[in-house]
Coordinates of N, CA and C in Angstrom, one line a residue:
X22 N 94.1 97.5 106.8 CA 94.1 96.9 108.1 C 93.1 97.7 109.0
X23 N 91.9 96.9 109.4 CA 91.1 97.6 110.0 C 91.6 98.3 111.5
X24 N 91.8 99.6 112.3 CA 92.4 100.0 113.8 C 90.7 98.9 114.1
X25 N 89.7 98.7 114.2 CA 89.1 98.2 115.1 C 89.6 96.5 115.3
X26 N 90.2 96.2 114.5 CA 90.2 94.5 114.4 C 91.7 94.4 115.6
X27 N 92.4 95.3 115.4 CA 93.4 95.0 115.4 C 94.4 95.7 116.6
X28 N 95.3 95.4 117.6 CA 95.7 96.3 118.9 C 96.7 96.9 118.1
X29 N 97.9 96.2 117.3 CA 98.7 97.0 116.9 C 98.4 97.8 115.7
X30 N 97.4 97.4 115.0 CA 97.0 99.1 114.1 C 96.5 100.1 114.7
X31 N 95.6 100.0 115.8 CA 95.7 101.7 116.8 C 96.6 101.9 117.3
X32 N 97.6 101.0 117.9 CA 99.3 101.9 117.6 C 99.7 102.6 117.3
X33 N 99.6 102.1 115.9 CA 100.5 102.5 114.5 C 99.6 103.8 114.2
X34 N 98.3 103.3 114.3 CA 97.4 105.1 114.6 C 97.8 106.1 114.9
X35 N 97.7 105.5 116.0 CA 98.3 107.1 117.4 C 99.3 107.3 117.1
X36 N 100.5 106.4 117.0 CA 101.7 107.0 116.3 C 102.0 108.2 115.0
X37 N 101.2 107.4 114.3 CA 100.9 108.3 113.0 C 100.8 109.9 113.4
X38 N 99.2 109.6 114.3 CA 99.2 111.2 114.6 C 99.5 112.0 115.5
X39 N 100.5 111.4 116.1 CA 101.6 112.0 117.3 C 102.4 112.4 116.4
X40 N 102.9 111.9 115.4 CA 103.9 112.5 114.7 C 103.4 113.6 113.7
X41 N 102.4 113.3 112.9 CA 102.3 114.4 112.3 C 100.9 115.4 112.4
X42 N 100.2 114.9 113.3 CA 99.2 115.9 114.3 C 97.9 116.1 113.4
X43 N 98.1 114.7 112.5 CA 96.9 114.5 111.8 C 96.3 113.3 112.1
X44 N 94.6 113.7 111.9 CA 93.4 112.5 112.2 C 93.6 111.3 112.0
X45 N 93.4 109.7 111.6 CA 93.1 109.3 110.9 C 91.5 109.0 111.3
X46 N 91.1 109.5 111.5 CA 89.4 109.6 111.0 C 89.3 109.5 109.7
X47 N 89.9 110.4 109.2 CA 89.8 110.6 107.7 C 90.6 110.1 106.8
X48 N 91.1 109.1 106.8 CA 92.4 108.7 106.3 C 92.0 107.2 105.6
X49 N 92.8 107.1 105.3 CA 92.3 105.3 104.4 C 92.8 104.6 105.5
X50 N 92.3 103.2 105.3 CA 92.9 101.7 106.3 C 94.6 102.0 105.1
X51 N 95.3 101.6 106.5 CA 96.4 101.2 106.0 C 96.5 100.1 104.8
X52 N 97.7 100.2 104.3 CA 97.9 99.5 103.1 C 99.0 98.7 103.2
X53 N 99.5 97.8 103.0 CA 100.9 96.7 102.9 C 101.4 96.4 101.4
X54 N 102.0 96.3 101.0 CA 102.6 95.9 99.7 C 103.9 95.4 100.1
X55 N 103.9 94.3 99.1 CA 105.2 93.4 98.8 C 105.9 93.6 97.3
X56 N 107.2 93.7 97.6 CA 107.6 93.6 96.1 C 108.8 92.9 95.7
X57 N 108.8 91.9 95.3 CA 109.8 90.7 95.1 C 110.8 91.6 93.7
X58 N 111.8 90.3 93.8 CA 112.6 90.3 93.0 C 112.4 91.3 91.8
X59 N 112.9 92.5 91.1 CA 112.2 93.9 90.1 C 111.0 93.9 90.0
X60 N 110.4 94.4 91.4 CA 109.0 94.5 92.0 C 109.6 96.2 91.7
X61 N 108.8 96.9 91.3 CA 108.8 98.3 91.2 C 107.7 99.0 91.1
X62 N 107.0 100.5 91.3 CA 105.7 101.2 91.1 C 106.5 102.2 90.2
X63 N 105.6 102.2 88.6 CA 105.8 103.2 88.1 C 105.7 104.9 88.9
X64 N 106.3 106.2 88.3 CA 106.1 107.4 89.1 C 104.5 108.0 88.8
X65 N 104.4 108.8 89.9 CA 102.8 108.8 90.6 C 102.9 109.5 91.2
X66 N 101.5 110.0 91.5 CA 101.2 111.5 92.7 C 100.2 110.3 93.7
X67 N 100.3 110.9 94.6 CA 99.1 109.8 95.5 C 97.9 110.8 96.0
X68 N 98.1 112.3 95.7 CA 96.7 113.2 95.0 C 95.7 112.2 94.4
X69 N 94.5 112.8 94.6 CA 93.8 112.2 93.5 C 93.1 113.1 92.6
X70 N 93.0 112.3 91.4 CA 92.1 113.6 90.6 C 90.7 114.5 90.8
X71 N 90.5 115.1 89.9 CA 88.9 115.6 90.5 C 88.5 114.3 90.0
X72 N 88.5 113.7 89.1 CA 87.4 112.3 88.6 C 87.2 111.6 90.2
X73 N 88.3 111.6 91.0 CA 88.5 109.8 91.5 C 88.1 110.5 93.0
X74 N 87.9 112.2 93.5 CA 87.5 112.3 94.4 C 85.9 112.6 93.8
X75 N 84.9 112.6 93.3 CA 83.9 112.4 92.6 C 83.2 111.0 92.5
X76 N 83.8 110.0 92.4 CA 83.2 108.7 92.5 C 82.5 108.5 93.5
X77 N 81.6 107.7 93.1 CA 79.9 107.6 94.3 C 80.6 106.3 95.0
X78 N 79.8 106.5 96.2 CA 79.9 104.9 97.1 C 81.3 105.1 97.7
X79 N 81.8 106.4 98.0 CA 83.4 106.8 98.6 C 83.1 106.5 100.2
X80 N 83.4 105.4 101.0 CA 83.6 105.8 102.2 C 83.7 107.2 102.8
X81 N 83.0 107.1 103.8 CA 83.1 108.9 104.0 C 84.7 109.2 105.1
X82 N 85.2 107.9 105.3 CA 86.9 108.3 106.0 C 87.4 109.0 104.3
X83 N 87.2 108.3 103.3 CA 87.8 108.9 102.1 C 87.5 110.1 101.4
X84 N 86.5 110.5 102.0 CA 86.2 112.1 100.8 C 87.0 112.8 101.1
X85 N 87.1 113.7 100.0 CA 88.4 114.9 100.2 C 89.1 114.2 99.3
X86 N 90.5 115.0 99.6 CA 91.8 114.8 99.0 C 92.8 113.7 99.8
X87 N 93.9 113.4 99.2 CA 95.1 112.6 100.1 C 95.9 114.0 100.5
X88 N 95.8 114.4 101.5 CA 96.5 115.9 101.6 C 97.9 114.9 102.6
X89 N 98.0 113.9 102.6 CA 99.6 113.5 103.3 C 99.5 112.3 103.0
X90 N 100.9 111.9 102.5 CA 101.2 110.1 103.0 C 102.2 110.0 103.6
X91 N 102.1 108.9 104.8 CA 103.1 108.2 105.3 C 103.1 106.8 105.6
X92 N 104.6 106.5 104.6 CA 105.2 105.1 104.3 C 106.0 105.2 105.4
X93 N 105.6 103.6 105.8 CA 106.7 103.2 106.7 C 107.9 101.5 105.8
X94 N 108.9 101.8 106.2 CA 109.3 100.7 105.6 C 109.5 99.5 106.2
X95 N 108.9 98.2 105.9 CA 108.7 96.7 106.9 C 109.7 96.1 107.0
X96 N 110.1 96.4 105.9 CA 111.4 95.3 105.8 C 112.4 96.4 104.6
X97 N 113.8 95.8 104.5 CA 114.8 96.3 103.7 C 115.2 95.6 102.7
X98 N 114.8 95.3 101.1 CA 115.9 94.6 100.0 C 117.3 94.6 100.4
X99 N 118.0 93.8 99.8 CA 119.2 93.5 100.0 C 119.9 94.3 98.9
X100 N 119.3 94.3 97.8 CA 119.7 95.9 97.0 C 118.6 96.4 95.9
X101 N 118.6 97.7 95.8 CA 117.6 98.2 95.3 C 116.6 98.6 96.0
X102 N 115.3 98.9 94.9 CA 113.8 99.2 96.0 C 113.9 100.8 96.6
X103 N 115.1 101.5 96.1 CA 114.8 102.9 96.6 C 113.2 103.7 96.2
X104 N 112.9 104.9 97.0 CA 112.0 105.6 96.3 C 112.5 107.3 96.1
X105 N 111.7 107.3 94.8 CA 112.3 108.0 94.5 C 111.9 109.4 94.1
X106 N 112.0 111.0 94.6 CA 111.0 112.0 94.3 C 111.1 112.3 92.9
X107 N 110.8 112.2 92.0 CA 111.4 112.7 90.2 C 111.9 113.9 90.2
X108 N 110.8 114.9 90.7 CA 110.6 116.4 90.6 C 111.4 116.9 91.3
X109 N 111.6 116.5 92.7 CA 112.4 117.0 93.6 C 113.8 116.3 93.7
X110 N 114.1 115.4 92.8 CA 115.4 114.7 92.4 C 116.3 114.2 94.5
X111 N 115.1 113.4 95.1 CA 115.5 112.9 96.2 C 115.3 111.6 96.0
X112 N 116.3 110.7 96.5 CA 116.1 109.5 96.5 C 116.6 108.6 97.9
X113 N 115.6 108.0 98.5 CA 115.4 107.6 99.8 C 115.7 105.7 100.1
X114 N 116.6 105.6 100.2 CA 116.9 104.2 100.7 C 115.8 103.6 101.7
X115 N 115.1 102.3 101.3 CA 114.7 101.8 102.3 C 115.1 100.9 103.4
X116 N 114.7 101.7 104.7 CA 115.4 100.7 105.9 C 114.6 100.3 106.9
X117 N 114.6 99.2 107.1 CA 113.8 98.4 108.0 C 113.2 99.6 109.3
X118 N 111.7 99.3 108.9 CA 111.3 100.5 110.2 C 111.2 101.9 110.2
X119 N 111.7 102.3 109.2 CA 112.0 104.0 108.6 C 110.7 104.4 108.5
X120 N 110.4 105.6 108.2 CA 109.2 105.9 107.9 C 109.4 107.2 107.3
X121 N 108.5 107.4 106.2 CA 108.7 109.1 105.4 C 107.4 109.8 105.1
X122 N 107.3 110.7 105.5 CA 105.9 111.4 105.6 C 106.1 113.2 104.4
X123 N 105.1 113.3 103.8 CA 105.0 114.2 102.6 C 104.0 114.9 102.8
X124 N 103.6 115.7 102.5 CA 102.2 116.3 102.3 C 101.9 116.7 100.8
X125 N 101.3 116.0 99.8 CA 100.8 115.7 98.9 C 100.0 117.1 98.4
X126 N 99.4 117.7 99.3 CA 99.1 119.2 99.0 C 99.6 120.4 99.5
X127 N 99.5 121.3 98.3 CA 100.2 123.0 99.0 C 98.9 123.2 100.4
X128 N 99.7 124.1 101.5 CA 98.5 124.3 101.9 C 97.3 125.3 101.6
X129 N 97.6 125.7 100.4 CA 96.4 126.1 100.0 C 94.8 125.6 99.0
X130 N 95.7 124.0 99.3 CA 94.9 123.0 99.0 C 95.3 122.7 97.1
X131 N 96.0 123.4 95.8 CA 96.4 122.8 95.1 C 97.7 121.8 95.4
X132 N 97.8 120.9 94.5 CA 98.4 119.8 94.2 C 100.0 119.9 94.3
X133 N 100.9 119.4 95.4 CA 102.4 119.8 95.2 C 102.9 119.1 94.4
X134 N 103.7 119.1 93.2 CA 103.9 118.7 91.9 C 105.0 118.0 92.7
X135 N 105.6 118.2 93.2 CA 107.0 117.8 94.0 C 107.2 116.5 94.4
X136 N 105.8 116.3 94.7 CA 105.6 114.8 95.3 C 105.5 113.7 94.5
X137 N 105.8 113.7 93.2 CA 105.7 112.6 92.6 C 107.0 111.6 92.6
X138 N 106.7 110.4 92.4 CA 107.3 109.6 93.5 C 107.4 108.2 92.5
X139 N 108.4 107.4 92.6 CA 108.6 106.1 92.3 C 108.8 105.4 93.2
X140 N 108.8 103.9 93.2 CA 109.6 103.0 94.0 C 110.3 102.0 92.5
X141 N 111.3 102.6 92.6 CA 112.9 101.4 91.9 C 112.9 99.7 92.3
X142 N 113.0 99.2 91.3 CA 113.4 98.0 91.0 C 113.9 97.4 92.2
X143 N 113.2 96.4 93.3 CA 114.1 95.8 94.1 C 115.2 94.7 93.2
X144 N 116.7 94.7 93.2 CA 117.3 94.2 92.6 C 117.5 92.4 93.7
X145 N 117.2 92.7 95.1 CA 118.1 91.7 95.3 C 116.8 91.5 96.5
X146 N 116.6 90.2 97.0 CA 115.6 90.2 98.3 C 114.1 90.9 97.9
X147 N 113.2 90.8 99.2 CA 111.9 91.7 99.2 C 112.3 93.0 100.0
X148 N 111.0 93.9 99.5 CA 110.8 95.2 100.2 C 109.3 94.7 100.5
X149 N 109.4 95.2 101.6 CA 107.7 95.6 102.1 C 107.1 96.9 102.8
X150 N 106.2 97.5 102.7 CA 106.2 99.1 103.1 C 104.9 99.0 103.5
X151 N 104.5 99.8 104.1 CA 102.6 100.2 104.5 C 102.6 101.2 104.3
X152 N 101.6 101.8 103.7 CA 101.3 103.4 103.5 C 99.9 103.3 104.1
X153 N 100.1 104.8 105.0 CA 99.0 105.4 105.2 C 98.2 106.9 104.3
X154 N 97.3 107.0 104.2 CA 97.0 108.2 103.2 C 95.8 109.2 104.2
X155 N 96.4 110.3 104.5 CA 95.3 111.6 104.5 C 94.4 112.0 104.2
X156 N 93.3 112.3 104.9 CA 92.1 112.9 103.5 C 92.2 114.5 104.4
X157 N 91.9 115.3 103.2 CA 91.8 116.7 103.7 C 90.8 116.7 105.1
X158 N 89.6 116.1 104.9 CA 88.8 116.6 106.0 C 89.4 116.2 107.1
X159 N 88.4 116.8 108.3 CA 89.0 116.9 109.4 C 90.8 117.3 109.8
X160 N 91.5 117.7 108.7 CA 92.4 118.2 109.1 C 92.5 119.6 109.4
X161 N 91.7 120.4 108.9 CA 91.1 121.7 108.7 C 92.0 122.6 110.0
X162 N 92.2 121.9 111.3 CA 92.7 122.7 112.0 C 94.2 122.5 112.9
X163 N 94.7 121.3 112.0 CA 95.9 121.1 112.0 C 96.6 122.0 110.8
X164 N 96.3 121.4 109.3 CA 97.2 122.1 108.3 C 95.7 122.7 107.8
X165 N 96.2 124.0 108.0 CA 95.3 125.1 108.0 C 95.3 125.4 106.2
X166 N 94.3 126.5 105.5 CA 93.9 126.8 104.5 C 94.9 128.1 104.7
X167 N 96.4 128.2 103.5 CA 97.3 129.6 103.8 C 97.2 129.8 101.8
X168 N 96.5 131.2 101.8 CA 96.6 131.5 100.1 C 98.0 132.4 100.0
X169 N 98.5 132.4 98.8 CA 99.3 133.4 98.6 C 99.2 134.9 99.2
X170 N 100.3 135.6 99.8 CA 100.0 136.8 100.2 C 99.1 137.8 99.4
X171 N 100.1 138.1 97.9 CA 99.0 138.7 97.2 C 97.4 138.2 97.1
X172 N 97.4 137.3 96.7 CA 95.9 136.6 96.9 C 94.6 137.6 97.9
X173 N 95.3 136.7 99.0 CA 94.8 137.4 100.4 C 94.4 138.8 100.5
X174 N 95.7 139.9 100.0 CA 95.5 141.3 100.1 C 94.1 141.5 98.9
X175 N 94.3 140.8 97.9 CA 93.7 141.5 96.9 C 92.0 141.0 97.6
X176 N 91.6 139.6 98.3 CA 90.5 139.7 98.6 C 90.0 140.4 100.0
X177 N 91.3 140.8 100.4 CA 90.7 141.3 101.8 C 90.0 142.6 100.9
X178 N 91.2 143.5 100.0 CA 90.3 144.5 99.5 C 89.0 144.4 99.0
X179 N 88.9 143.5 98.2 CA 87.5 143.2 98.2 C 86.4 142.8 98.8
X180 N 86.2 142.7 99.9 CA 85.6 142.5 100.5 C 85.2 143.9 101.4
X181 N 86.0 145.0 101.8 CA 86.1 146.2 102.0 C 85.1 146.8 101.5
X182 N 85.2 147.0 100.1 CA 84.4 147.2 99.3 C 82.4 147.6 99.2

């Protein structure tokens, strides 16, 4: 959903980054998905690989990484449609209007394993969600670049040097 087409998607923008103090400059157009009667997403990272951040003809809002997503929930099944973290063994009911926000990367820019994620079989009614996705750039001075302590000491020494 284009923010220029549309009053309520620069809303839902500025919202976005009121709440988590990131761009969407860099972010993908929002996304909507429906999922009927055992409408489900296999489990997934919303990272992308090195292959798929490499592809030519990338919008330049998309280069980088997805360093955050945030789903909002549109509507609520009547049962089922939970999502679900694997890794982190959390599972989140959806409710009309909710919204859940992750950060998809450590901040030191590798991949949080933690984040892998399902959405469960709606058993009863539809679910509808929008996700928004992060791209690293331009976030540079909200969620900063933090290496492991040792890391750090060992290159400060080197650099001394």
């Amino acid at each position: 959903m284009r923010a220029d087409k549309e009053k309520v998607v620069r809303r839902l923008n500025r919202r976005m980054e009121d709440a988590t103090e990131l761009s969407h400059e860099y972010a993908e157009l929002q996304q909507v998905n429906n999922y009927g009667m055992a409408g489900h997403y296999e489990p997934h990272y919303d990272m992308k690989t090195l292959h798929d951040i490499h592809v030519q003809n990338t919008p330049p809002s998309e280069i980088g990484n997805r360093v955050a997503t945030f789903l909002t929930y549109l509507g609520e099944p009547v049962g089922g449609g939970a999502t679900i973290f694997t890794e982190a063994g959390v599972r989140l009911s959806p409710i009309k209007n909710a919204a859940v926000f992750w950060y998809n990367l450590l901040p030191n820019g590798n991949p949080d394993l933690l984040t892998r994620h399902a959405g469960c079989p709606v058993l009863a009614g539809t679910k509808w969600v929008m996700n928004k996705w992060f791209h690293v750039n331009d976030q540079m001075f909200t969620r900063q670049c933090a290496l492991e302590e040792a890391r750090r000491e060992k290159t400060s020494q080197t650099l001394r040097r």
